[in-house]
Short mmCIF file of N, CA and C in Angstrom, two decimals:
data_model
loop_
_atom_site.label_atom_id
_atom_site.label_comp_id
_atom_site.label_asym_id
_atom_site.label_seq_id
_atom_site.Cartn_x
_atom_site.Cartn_y
_atom_site.Cartn_z
N GLY D 22 -13.09 1.84 -4.85
CA GLY D 22 -12.58 0.76 -4.07
C GLY D 22 -11.06 0.73 -4.08
N SER D 23 -10.53 -0.37 -3.64
CA SER D 23 -9.08 -0.49 -3.49
C SER D 23 -8.34 -0.51 -4.82
N ILE D 24 -8.96 -1.05 -5.87
CA ILE D 24 -8.29 -1.07 -7.18
C ILE D 24 -8.17 0.35 -7.73
N ALA D 25 -9.23 1.14 -7.60
CA ALA D 25 -9.18 2.54 -8.04
C ALA D 25 -8.15 3.32 -7.25
N TYR D 26 -8.04 3.02 -5.97
CA TYR D 26 -7.04 3.69 -5.12
C TYR D 26 -5.63 3.39 -5.62
N VAL D 27 -5.35 2.10 -5.89
CA VAL D 27 -4.03 1.72 -6.39
C VAL D 27 -3.76 2.39 -7.73
N ASP D 28 -4.75 2.40 -8.62
CA ASP D 28 -4.60 3.07 -9.91
C ASP D 28 -4.23 4.55 -9.72
N ASP D 29 -4.90 5.21 -8.79
CA ASP D 29 -4.61 6.62 -8.52
C ASP D 29 -3.19 6.81 -8.00
N GLN D 30 -2.73 5.89 -7.17
CA GLN D 30 -1.37 5.99 -6.62
C GLN D 30 -0.31 5.76 -7.70
N ILE D 31 -0.58 4.82 -8.61
CA ILE D 31 0.34 4.58 -9.72
C ILE D 31 0.40 5.81 -10.62
N LYS D 32 -0.74 6.39 -10.90
CA LYS D 32 -0.78 7.63 -11.69
C LYS D 32 0.02 8.73 -11.00
N ALA D 33 -0.14 8.86 -9.70
CA ALA D 33 0.61 9.88 -8.94
C ALA D 33 2.11 9.60 -9.00
N LEU D 34 2.51 8.33 -8.89
CA LEU D 34 3.93 7.97 -8.97
C LEU D 34 4.51 8.36 -10.31
N PHE D 35 3.83 7.99 -11.39
CA PHE D 35 4.33 8.32 -12.72
C PHE D 35 4.34 9.84 -12.95
N GLY D 36 3.34 10.52 -12.43
CA GLY D 36 3.32 11.98 -12.54
C GLY D 36 4.49 12.63 -11.82
N GLU D 37 4.79 12.13 -10.65
CA GLU D 37 5.91 12.67 -9.87
C GLU D 37 7.24 12.38 -10.57
N LEU D 38 7.40 11.16 -11.08
CA LEU D 38 8.63 10.83 -11.80
C LEU D 38 8.80 11.72 -13.03
N GLU D 39 7.70 11.93 -13.76
CA GLU D 39 7.76 12.80 -14.93
C GLU D 39 8.08 14.24 -14.52
N GLY D 40 7.43 14.71 -13.47
CA GLY D 40 7.66 16.07 -13.00
C GLY D 40 9.10 16.32 -12.57
N ARG D 41 9.75 15.29 -12.10
CA ARG D 41 11.15 15.42 -11.66
C ARG D 41 12.14 15.12 -12.79
N GLY D 42 11.62 14.79 -13.96
CA GLY D 42 12.49 14.48 -15.09
C GLY D 42 13.16 13.11 -14.99
N LEU D 43 12.56 12.20 -14.23
CA LEU D 43 13.17 10.88 -14.00
C LEU D 43 12.47 9.74 -14.73
N LEU D 44 11.36 10.04 -15.36
CA LEU D 44 10.53 8.99 -15.93
C LEU D 44 11.25 8.14 -16.97
N GLU D 45 12.04 8.75 -17.82
CA GLU D 45 12.71 8.02 -18.90
C GLU D 45 13.96 7.27 -18.43
N ASN D 46 14.33 7.45 -17.17
CA ASN D 46 15.52 6.79 -16.63
C ASN D 46 15.17 5.98 -15.39
N THR D 47 13.95 5.43 -15.37
CA THR D 47 13.48 4.71 -14.19
C THR D 47 12.84 3.40 -14.62
N ILE D 48 13.06 2.37 -13.83
CA ILE D 48 12.39 1.09 -14.00
C ILE D 48 11.35 1.00 -12.90
N VAL D 49 10.12 0.72 -13.28
CA VAL D 49 9.04 0.58 -12.31
C VAL D 49 8.54 -0.86 -12.36
N ILE D 50 8.45 -1.48 -11.19
CA ILE D 50 7.94 -2.85 -11.09
C ILE D 50 6.80 -2.86 -10.10
N LEU D 51 5.66 -3.35 -10.55
CA LEU D 51 4.48 -3.46 -9.71
C LEU D 51 4.15 -4.94 -9.54
N THR D 52 4.00 -5.37 -8.30
CA THR D 52 3.66 -6.76 -8.04
C THR D 52 3.02 -6.87 -6.66
N SER D 53 2.81 -8.07 -6.22
CA SER D 53 2.24 -8.35 -4.91
C SER D 53 2.89 -9.60 -4.35
N ASP D 54 2.82 -9.76 -3.05
CA ASP D 54 3.40 -10.95 -2.44
C ASP D 54 2.40 -12.11 -2.37
N HIS D 55 1.12 -11.83 -2.59
CA HIS D 55 0.14 -12.91 -2.58
C HIS D 55 -1.15 -12.47 -3.26
N GLY D 56 -1.92 -13.46 -3.66
CA GLY D 56 -3.26 -13.21 -4.17
C GLY D 56 -4.26 -13.35 -3.03
N GLU D 57 -5.49 -13.65 -3.38
CA GLU D 57 -6.54 -13.73 -2.37
C GLU D 57 -7.58 -14.74 -2.81
N SER D 58 -8.13 -15.47 -1.86
CA SER D 58 -9.23 -16.39 -2.13
C SER D 58 -10.53 -15.73 -1.70
N PHE D 59 -11.55 -15.88 -2.54
CA PHE D 59 -12.86 -15.32 -2.26
C PHE D 59 -13.94 -16.40 -2.29
N GLY D 60 -13.61 -17.57 -1.73
CA GLY D 60 -14.58 -18.65 -1.64
C GLY D 60 -14.59 -19.62 -2.80
N GLU D 61 -13.67 -19.47 -3.75
CA GLU D 61 -13.66 -20.34 -4.94
C GLU D 61 -13.43 -21.82 -4.60
N HIS D 62 -12.72 -22.07 -3.53
CA HIS D 62 -12.38 -23.45 -3.15
C HIS D 62 -12.93 -23.75 -1.76
N ASP D 63 -14.09 -24.34 -1.74
CA ASP D 63 -14.69 -24.81 -0.48
C ASP D 63 -14.76 -23.74 0.60
N GLY D 64 -14.99 -22.50 0.20
CA GLY D 64 -15.21 -21.44 1.18
C GLY D 64 -13.97 -20.75 1.72
N ILE D 65 -12.80 -20.99 1.14
CA ILE D 65 -11.59 -20.31 1.61
C ILE D 65 -11.74 -18.82 1.29
N LEU D 66 -11.57 -17.98 2.31
CA LEU D 66 -11.81 -16.54 2.16
C LEU D 66 -10.64 -15.69 2.63
N GLN D 67 -9.44 -15.98 2.22
CA GLN D 67 -8.31 -15.17 2.63
C GLN D 67 -7.07 -15.60 1.87
N HIS D 68 -5.91 -15.11 2.29
CA HIS D 68 -4.65 -15.57 1.73
C HIS D 68 -3.91 -16.37 2.81
N SER D 69 -2.79 -16.97 2.42
CA SER D 69 -2.03 -17.86 3.30
C SER D 69 -2.86 -19.06 3.74
N ALA D 70 -3.83 -19.42 2.93
CA ALA D 70 -4.70 -20.54 3.26
C ALA D 70 -4.43 -21.76 2.40
N SER D 71 -3.93 -21.53 1.18
CA SER D 71 -3.72 -22.63 0.24
C SER D 71 -2.68 -22.20 -0.78
N LEU D 72 -2.42 -23.08 -1.73
CA LEU D 72 -1.54 -22.74 -2.84
C LEU D 72 -2.28 -22.84 -4.18
N TYR D 73 -3.59 -22.67 -4.14
CA TYR D 73 -4.33 -22.56 -5.39
C TYR D 73 -3.87 -21.29 -6.11
N LEU D 74 -4.06 -21.26 -7.41
CA LEU D 74 -3.61 -20.11 -8.20
C LEU D 74 -4.21 -18.79 -7.72
N ASP D 75 -5.42 -18.84 -7.15
CA ASP D 75 -6.03 -17.62 -6.63
C ASP D 75 -5.10 -16.90 -5.66
N GLU D 76 -4.30 -17.66 -4.95
CA GLU D 76 -3.43 -17.08 -3.92
C GLU D 76 -1.99 -16.89 -4.34
N ILE D 77 -1.54 -17.61 -5.37
CA ILE D 77 -0.13 -17.47 -5.76
C ILE D 77 0.09 -16.78 -7.10
N HIS D 78 -0.97 -16.63 -7.90
CA HIS D 78 -0.84 -15.92 -9.17
C HIS D 78 -1.06 -14.44 -8.90
N VAL D 79 0.00 -13.66 -9.02
CA VAL D 79 -0.07 -12.24 -8.67
C VAL D 79 0.26 -11.38 -9.88
N PRO D 80 -0.17 -10.12 -9.84
CA PRO D 80 0.20 -9.22 -10.94
C PRO D 80 1.71 -8.98 -10.95
N LEU D 81 2.25 -8.82 -12.12
CA LEU D 81 3.66 -8.44 -12.27
C LEU D 81 3.77 -7.58 -13.52
N ILE D 82 4.04 -6.32 -13.30
CA ILE D 82 4.19 -5.37 -14.40
C ILE D 82 5.58 -4.78 -14.29
N VAL D 83 6.34 -4.87 -15.37
CA VAL D 83 7.69 -4.29 -15.42
C VAL D 83 7.66 -3.22 -16.51
N TRP D 84 8.02 -2.00 -16.14
CA TRP D 84 8.00 -0.88 -17.07
C TRP D 84 9.38 -0.23 -17.07
N GLY D 85 9.95 -0.11 -18.24
CA GLY D 85 11.26 0.52 -18.38
C GLY D 85 11.45 0.96 -19.81
N PRO D 86 11.36 2.28 -20.06
CA PRO D 86 11.48 2.77 -21.44
C PRO D 86 12.81 2.37 -22.08
N GLY D 87 12.71 1.80 -23.27
CA GLY D 87 13.91 1.39 -23.99
C GLY D 87 14.48 0.07 -23.52
N GLN D 88 13.93 -0.51 -22.46
CA GLN D 88 14.46 -1.77 -21.93
C GLN D 88 13.42 -2.88 -21.90
N VAL D 89 12.17 -2.50 -21.69
CA VAL D 89 11.08 -3.47 -21.63
C VAL D 89 10.09 -3.08 -22.72
N PRO D 90 9.82 -3.99 -23.66
CA PRO D 90 8.89 -3.66 -24.75
C PRO D 90 7.50 -3.31 -24.21
N ALA D 91 6.98 -2.17 -24.63
CA ALA D 91 5.65 -1.74 -24.19
C ALA D 91 4.60 -2.75 -24.67
N GLY D 92 3.68 -3.11 -23.79
CA GLY D 92 2.59 -4.00 -24.15
C GLY D 92 2.95 -5.47 -24.21
N LYS D 93 4.17 -5.82 -23.91
CA LYS D 93 4.60 -7.22 -23.98
C LYS D 93 3.93 -8.03 -22.86
N THR D 94 3.33 -9.14 -23.22
CA THR D 94 2.74 -10.06 -22.25
C THR D 94 3.55 -11.34 -22.29
N VAL D 95 3.95 -11.81 -21.12
CA VAL D 95 4.72 -13.05 -21.01
C VAL D 95 3.78 -14.13 -20.50
N ASP D 96 3.66 -15.20 -21.26
CA ASP D 96 2.75 -16.29 -20.93
C ASP D 96 3.41 -17.35 -20.04
N THR D 97 4.70 -17.32 -19.93
CA THR D 97 5.45 -18.30 -19.16
C THR D 97 5.29 -18.05 -17.67
N PRO D 98 4.98 -19.08 -16.87
CA PRO D 98 4.93 -18.88 -15.43
C PRO D 98 6.31 -18.45 -14.90
N VAL D 99 6.30 -17.43 -14.05
CA VAL D 99 7.54 -16.90 -13.49
C VAL D 99 7.38 -16.73 -11.98
N THR D 100 8.48 -16.37 -11.33
CA THR D 100 8.47 -16.16 -9.89
C THR D 100 9.01 -14.76 -9.58
N ILE D 101 8.45 -14.13 -8.55
CA ILE D 101 8.95 -12.81 -8.18
C ILE D 101 10.34 -12.90 -7.55
N THR D 102 10.80 -14.10 -7.23
CA THR D 102 12.17 -14.23 -6.73
C THR D 102 13.19 -13.94 -7.84
N ALA D 103 12.73 -13.87 -9.09
CA ALA D 103 13.61 -13.52 -10.21
C ALA D 103 13.80 -12.01 -10.34
N LEU D 104 13.09 -11.22 -9.55
CA LEU D 104 13.17 -9.76 -9.70
C LEU D 104 14.56 -9.18 -9.42
N PRO D 105 15.29 -9.62 -8.38
CA PRO D 105 16.64 -9.05 -8.20
C PRO D 105 17.54 -9.23 -9.42
N SER D 106 17.55 -10.44 -9.99
CA SER D 106 18.36 -10.68 -11.19
C SER D 106 17.86 -9.86 -12.37
N THR D 107 16.55 -9.70 -12.45
CA THR D 107 15.95 -8.92 -13.54
C THR D 107 16.39 -7.46 -13.45
N ILE D 108 16.31 -6.89 -12.26
CA ILE D 108 16.71 -5.49 -12.07
C ILE D 108 18.18 -5.30 -12.43
N LEU D 109 19.03 -6.20 -11.94
CA LEU D 109 20.46 -6.09 -12.25
C LEU D 109 20.71 -6.20 -13.75
N SER D 110 19.97 -7.07 -14.42
CA SER D 110 20.11 -7.21 -15.87
C SER D 110 19.68 -5.94 -16.59
N LEU D 111 18.58 -5.35 -16.16
CA LEU D 111 18.07 -4.14 -16.82
C LEU D 111 18.97 -2.92 -16.62
N VAL D 112 19.72 -2.90 -15.52
CA VAL D 112 20.64 -1.77 -15.30
C VAL D 112 22.05 -2.11 -15.76
N ASN D 113 22.19 -3.25 -16.45
CA ASN D 113 23.49 -3.71 -16.99
C ASN D 113 24.56 -3.84 -15.91
N ALA D 114 24.18 -4.39 -14.77
CA ALA D 114 25.14 -4.62 -13.69
C ALA D 114 26.17 -5.65 -14.12
N ALA D 115 27.39 -5.47 -13.69
CA ALA D 115 28.47 -6.38 -14.07
C ALA D 115 28.36 -7.72 -13.36
N ASP D 116 27.76 -7.74 -12.17
CA ASP D 116 27.70 -8.96 -11.37
C ASP D 116 26.27 -9.22 -10.93
N ASP D 117 25.88 -10.49 -10.88
CA ASP D 117 24.55 -10.88 -10.42
C ASP D 117 24.72 -12.03 -9.43
N PRO D 118 24.69 -11.73 -8.12
CA PRO D 118 24.87 -12.78 -7.12
C PRO D 118 23.61 -13.59 -6.82
N PHE D 119 22.50 -13.26 -7.48
CA PHE D 119 21.24 -13.91 -7.16
C PHE D 119 21.03 -15.16 -8.01
N PRO D 120 20.42 -16.20 -7.41
CA PRO D 120 20.14 -17.41 -8.19
C PRO D 120 18.99 -17.18 -9.15
N GLY D 121 18.95 -17.98 -10.16
CA GLY D 121 17.83 -17.92 -11.09
C GLY D 121 18.05 -16.93 -12.21
N PRO D 122 17.33 -17.13 -13.30
CA PRO D 122 17.49 -16.28 -14.47
C PRO D 122 16.74 -14.96 -14.36
N SER D 123 17.19 -13.99 -15.13
CA SER D 123 16.51 -12.71 -15.24
C SER D 123 15.28 -12.86 -16.12
N LEU D 124 14.22 -12.19 -15.75
CA LEU D 124 13.01 -12.20 -16.57
C LEU D 124 13.21 -11.47 -17.88
N ALA D 125 14.27 -10.67 -17.98
CA ALA D 125 14.54 -9.91 -19.21
C ALA D 125 14.68 -10.84 -20.42
N VAL D 126 15.09 -12.07 -20.20
CA VAL D 126 15.19 -13.05 -21.28
C VAL D 126 13.82 -13.22 -21.95
N LEU D 127 12.76 -13.14 -21.16
CA LEU D 127 11.41 -13.36 -21.68
C LEU D 127 10.85 -12.14 -22.40
N PHE D 128 11.44 -10.98 -22.19
CA PHE D 128 10.94 -9.76 -22.83
C PHE D 128 11.19 -9.77 -24.33
N SER D 129 12.20 -10.52 -24.75
CA SER D 129 12.57 -10.50 -26.17
C SER D 129 12.29 -11.81 -26.89
N GLY D 130 11.73 -12.78 -26.19
CA GLY D 130 11.46 -14.04 -26.87
C GLY D 130 10.82 -15.06 -25.95
N GLU D 131 10.84 -16.29 -26.41
CA GLU D 131 10.26 -17.39 -25.66
C GLU D 131 11.20 -17.84 -24.55
N ALA D 132 10.64 -18.54 -23.59
CA ALA D 132 11.44 -19.07 -22.49
C ALA D 132 12.37 -20.17 -23.01
N PRO D 133 13.61 -20.18 -22.54
CA PRO D 133 14.50 -21.28 -22.92
C PRO D 133 13.97 -22.61 -22.37
N ALA D 134 14.40 -23.69 -22.96
CA ALA D 134 13.93 -25.02 -22.58
C ALA D 134 14.21 -25.33 -21.11
N ASP D 135 15.27 -24.75 -20.55
CA ASP D 135 15.62 -25.03 -19.17
C ASP D 135 15.06 -24.00 -18.18
N TRP D 136 14.04 -23.21 -18.61
CA TRP D 136 13.45 -22.20 -17.74
C TRP D 136 12.86 -22.89 -16.50
N PRO D 137 13.19 -22.43 -15.29
CA PRO D 137 12.71 -23.11 -14.09
C PRO D 137 11.22 -22.87 -13.83
N ASP D 138 10.52 -23.93 -13.45
CA ASP D 138 9.12 -23.80 -13.06
C ASP D 138 9.07 -23.17 -11.66
N PRO D 139 8.20 -22.18 -11.45
CA PRO D 139 8.12 -21.55 -10.14
C PRO D 139 7.57 -22.49 -9.08
N ILE D 140 8.13 -22.39 -7.88
CA ILE D 140 7.65 -23.17 -6.75
C ILE D 140 7.10 -22.23 -5.68
N SER D 141 6.21 -22.75 -4.88
CA SER D 141 5.67 -22.03 -3.73
C SER D 141 5.63 -22.99 -2.56
N GLU D 142 5.80 -22.45 -1.37
CA GLU D 142 5.70 -23.25 -0.16
C GLU D 142 4.84 -22.49 0.84
N LEU D 143 4.12 -23.23 1.66
CA LEU D 143 3.28 -22.63 2.69
C LEU D 143 3.36 -23.52 3.92
N ALA D 144 3.79 -22.93 5.03
CA ALA D 144 3.90 -23.67 6.28
C ALA D 144 2.51 -23.91 6.87
N GLN D 145 2.43 -24.85 7.76
CA GLN D 145 1.18 -25.07 8.48
C GLN D 145 0.87 -23.82 9.29
N MET D 146 -0.39 -23.40 9.26
CA MET D 146 -0.83 -22.18 9.94
C MET D 146 -1.78 -22.56 11.07
N ASN D 147 -1.23 -22.97 12.20
CA ASN D 147 -2.06 -23.37 13.33
C ASN D 147 -2.96 -22.23 13.77
N GLY D 148 -4.21 -22.56 14.07
CA GLY D 148 -5.14 -21.57 14.57
C GLY D 148 -5.93 -20.85 13.49
N ALA D 149 -5.65 -21.11 12.23
CA ALA D 149 -6.41 -20.47 11.15
C ALA D 149 -7.74 -21.22 10.97
N ALA D 150 -8.57 -20.73 10.08
CA ALA D 150 -9.88 -21.34 9.85
C ALA D 150 -9.74 -22.81 9.46
N GLU D 151 -10.65 -23.62 9.93
CA GLU D 151 -10.63 -25.06 9.65
C GLU D 151 -10.73 -25.37 8.17
N VAL D 152 -11.39 -24.52 7.40
CA VAL D 152 -11.56 -24.75 5.96
C VAL D 152 -10.24 -24.59 5.20
N ASN D 153 -9.28 -23.90 5.79
CA ASN D 153 -8.00 -23.65 5.12
C ASN D 153 -7.13 -24.89 5.09
N PRO D 154 -6.68 -25.32 3.93
CA PRO D 154 -5.75 -26.45 3.88
C PRO D 154 -4.49 -26.21 4.72
N SER D 155 -4.04 -24.97 4.80
CA SER D 155 -2.82 -24.68 5.55
C SER D 155 -2.99 -24.91 7.05
N THR D 156 -4.21 -24.94 7.54
CA THR D 156 -4.47 -25.23 8.95
C THR D 156 -4.06 -26.66 9.28
N HIS D 157 -4.13 -27.52 8.28
CA HIS D 157 -3.96 -28.96 8.50
C HIS D 157 -2.59 -29.49 8.08
N GLY D 158 -1.71 -28.64 7.54
CA GLY D 158 -0.39 -29.12 7.16
C GLY D 158 0.29 -28.21 6.16
N ALA D 159 1.58 -28.44 6.02
CA ALA D 159 2.39 -27.66 5.07
C ALA D 159 2.09 -28.08 3.64
N MET D 160 2.36 -27.15 2.70
CA MET D 160 2.08 -27.40 1.30
C MET D 160 3.24 -26.93 0.44
N LYS D 161 3.36 -27.57 -0.73
CA LYS D 161 4.34 -27.17 -1.74
C LYS D 161 3.63 -27.21 -3.09
N SER D 162 4.09 -26.35 -4.01
CA SER D 162 3.46 -26.29 -5.32
C SER D 162 4.49 -26.00 -6.40
N VAL D 163 4.21 -26.50 -7.59
CA VAL D 163 4.99 -26.17 -8.78
C VAL D 163 4.00 -25.80 -9.87
N VAL D 164 4.27 -24.69 -10.58
CA VAL D 164 3.43 -24.28 -11.69
C VAL D 164 4.24 -24.44 -12.98
N GLY D 165 3.76 -25.30 -13.85
CA GLY D 165 4.40 -25.51 -15.14
C GLY D 165 3.66 -24.79 -16.25
N ASP D 166 4.02 -25.06 -17.48
CA ASP D 166 3.41 -24.38 -18.63
C ASP D 166 1.91 -24.60 -18.74
N GLU D 167 1.44 -25.75 -18.31
CA GLU D 167 0.00 -26.05 -18.38
C GLU D 167 -0.56 -26.57 -17.07
N MET D 168 0.27 -27.17 -16.27
CA MET D 168 -0.20 -27.85 -15.07
C MET D 168 0.33 -27.19 -13.80
N GLN D 169 -0.45 -27.34 -12.73
CA GLN D 169 0.02 -26.97 -11.40
C GLN D 169 -0.11 -28.20 -10.51
N TYR D 170 0.98 -28.48 -9.80
CA TYR D 170 1.04 -29.61 -8.87
C TYR D 170 1.05 -29.04 -7.46
N ILE D 171 0.24 -29.59 -6.59
CA ILE D 171 0.21 -29.20 -5.18
C ILE D 171 0.39 -30.45 -4.34
N HIS D 172 1.30 -30.38 -3.38
CA HIS D 172 1.47 -31.48 -2.43
C HIS D 172 1.17 -30.95 -1.03
N HIS D 173 0.23 -31.60 -0.36
CA HIS D 173 -0.15 -31.24 1.01
C HIS D 173 0.28 -32.40 1.89
N GLU D 174 0.96 -32.10 3.00
CA GLU D 174 1.52 -33.17 3.82
C GLU D 174 0.46 -34.08 4.44
N LYS D 175 -0.77 -33.63 4.59
CA LYS D 175 -1.85 -34.47 5.14
C LYS D 175 -2.83 -34.92 4.06
N PHE D 176 -3.20 -34.01 3.16
CA PHE D 176 -4.25 -34.30 2.17
C PHE D 176 -3.73 -34.92 0.88
N GLY D 177 -2.41 -35.00 0.70
CA GLY D 177 -1.86 -35.64 -0.48
C GLY D 177 -1.65 -34.69 -1.65
N GLU D 178 -1.86 -35.21 -2.85
CA GLU D 178 -1.49 -34.49 -4.06
C GLU D 178 -2.71 -34.02 -4.86
N ALA D 179 -2.47 -32.96 -5.61
CA ALA D 179 -3.46 -32.48 -6.57
C ALA D 179 -2.71 -32.02 -7.81
N LEU D 180 -3.32 -32.19 -8.96
CA LEU D 180 -2.74 -31.77 -10.23
C LEU D 180 -3.85 -31.17 -11.08
N TYR D 181 -3.65 -29.92 -11.51
CA TYR D 181 -4.66 -29.22 -12.29
C TYR D 181 -4.06 -28.70 -13.58
N ASN D 182 -4.85 -28.74 -14.64
CA ASN D 182 -4.46 -28.08 -15.88
C ASN D 182 -5.02 -26.67 -15.80
N TRP D 183 -4.19 -25.73 -15.41
CA TRP D 183 -4.66 -24.36 -15.17
C TRP D 183 -5.04 -23.63 -16.45
N ARG D 184 -4.61 -24.13 -17.58
CA ARG D 184 -4.99 -23.49 -18.85
C ARG D 184 -6.43 -23.86 -19.25
N THR D 185 -6.80 -25.13 -19.07
CA THR D 185 -8.15 -25.57 -19.44
C THR D 185 -9.11 -25.58 -18.24
N ASP D 186 -8.58 -25.53 -17.04
CA ASP D 186 -9.37 -25.57 -15.81
C ASP D 186 -8.85 -24.50 -14.84
N PRO D 187 -9.00 -23.22 -15.21
CA PRO D 187 -8.41 -22.15 -14.39
C PRO D 187 -8.99 -22.05 -12.98
N GLN D 188 -10.17 -22.62 -12.75
CA GLN D 188 -10.74 -22.61 -11.40
C GLN D 188 -10.22 -23.78 -10.55
N GLU D 189 -9.41 -24.63 -11.17
CA GLU D 189 -8.81 -25.78 -10.48
C GLU D 189 -9.87 -26.64 -9.79
N LYS D 190 -10.80 -27.12 -10.57
CA LYS D 190 -11.89 -27.95 -10.05
C LYS D 190 -11.69 -29.43 -10.35
N SER D 191 -10.91 -29.76 -11.39
CA SER D 191 -10.75 -31.14 -11.81
C SER D 191 -9.34 -31.64 -11.48
N ASN D 192 -9.23 -32.39 -10.39
CA ASN D 192 -7.94 -32.93 -9.95
C ASN D 192 -7.56 -34.11 -10.86
N LEU D 193 -6.43 -33.98 -11.54
CA LEU D 193 -5.98 -34.98 -12.50
C LEU D 193 -4.98 -35.98 -11.92
N VAL D 194 -4.81 -35.97 -10.61
CA VAL D 194 -3.77 -36.81 -10.00
C VAL D 194 -3.97 -38.30 -10.30
N ASP D 195 -5.21 -38.74 -10.49
CA ASP D 195 -5.46 -40.15 -10.79
C ASP D 195 -5.71 -40.41 -12.27
N ASP D 196 -5.54 -39.40 -13.10
CA ASP D 196 -5.75 -39.52 -14.54
C ASP D 196 -4.50 -40.11 -15.18
N PRO D 197 -4.59 -41.30 -15.79
CA PRO D 197 -3.41 -41.92 -16.39
C PRO D 197 -2.71 -41.03 -17.43
N SER D 198 -3.47 -40.20 -18.12
CA SER D 198 -2.85 -39.35 -19.15
C SER D 198 -2.00 -38.24 -18.53
N ALA D 199 -2.14 -38.01 -17.23
CA ALA D 199 -1.36 -36.96 -16.56
C ALA D 199 -0.19 -37.53 -15.76
N ARG D 200 0.02 -38.83 -15.85
CA ARG D 200 1.04 -39.51 -15.03
C ARG D 200 2.45 -38.97 -15.29
N VAL D 201 2.80 -38.70 -16.53
CA VAL D 201 4.15 -38.19 -16.84
C VAL D 201 4.36 -36.82 -16.18
N SER D 202 3.37 -35.95 -16.29
CA SER D 202 3.46 -34.63 -15.65
C SER D 202 3.56 -34.76 -14.14
N LEU D 203 2.74 -35.61 -13.57
CA LEU D 203 2.74 -35.81 -12.12
C LEU D 203 4.10 -36.26 -11.63
N ASN D 204 4.66 -37.28 -12.28
CA ASN D 204 5.98 -37.78 -11.87
C ASN D 204 7.08 -36.75 -12.08
N GLY D 205 6.96 -35.96 -13.14
CA GLY D 205 7.93 -34.90 -13.39
C GLY D 205 7.91 -33.85 -12.29
N PHE D 206 6.73 -33.44 -11.86
CA PHE D 206 6.61 -32.46 -10.78
C PHE D 206 7.14 -33.01 -9.46
N ARG D 207 6.84 -34.28 -9.18
CA ARG D 207 7.35 -34.90 -7.95
C ARG D 207 8.88 -34.87 -7.93
N LEU D 208 9.47 -35.27 -9.04
CA LEU D 208 10.94 -35.29 -9.15
C LEU D 208 11.52 -33.88 -9.04
N TYR D 209 10.88 -32.93 -9.69
CA TYR D 209 11.34 -31.53 -9.67
C TYR D 209 11.36 -30.99 -8.24
N LEU D 210 10.26 -31.19 -7.51
CA LEU D 210 10.21 -30.71 -6.12
C LEU D 210 11.25 -31.40 -5.25
N THR D 211 11.38 -32.69 -5.42
CA THR D 211 12.37 -33.43 -4.63
C THR D 211 13.78 -32.93 -4.92
N SER D 212 14.08 -32.66 -6.18
CA SER D 212 15.44 -32.20 -6.52
C SER D 212 15.73 -30.80 -5.96
N LEU D 213 14.69 -29.97 -5.82
CA LEU D 213 14.89 -28.62 -5.30
C LEU D 213 14.79 -28.52 -3.79
N LEU D 214 13.86 -29.26 -3.20
CA LEU D 214 13.55 -29.09 -1.78
C LEU D 214 13.83 -30.30 -0.92
N GLY D 215 14.14 -31.40 -1.56
CA GLY D 215 14.44 -32.61 -0.81
C GLY D 215 13.22 -33.39 -0.41
#
């Protein structure tokens, strides 16, 4: 299938880099621009349909001998918009004109207290399947250390604890114990996006 195909292509890439003598002086980053829904949420069967984690949580592998610790797993939610700063940091560039921190900070330790929570936005997608939330309005999302907040311009708000509820089935927006998180996400989005 497609996963085996991608694995074969990655193997070919590394083989070619090694064959050219470039493997030890190369940074390889593997990622995707979106995930995919396979019916987990009310029959949504594609991408660009919602901002559930199924669609926004993507693979991110950074490989760089001597620069990125082998086998290191980062538990902190991150954004692929940090990749330009990360690349510049890994090549020791003198200047970094890109906003946001380099992910290299996370390779050697825990996230600093001021680490930004990743945001996602999705415009209304007129003409898409009726089951898709994006058909009915624009959406915004913030993923924090434990919670994900989603705001839909027509359907309102949702708040999920993605660590204890990875399928995002239990909306905590009306749960009094989640009120501090909910208000924090609202303020965070407003401060970034207006």
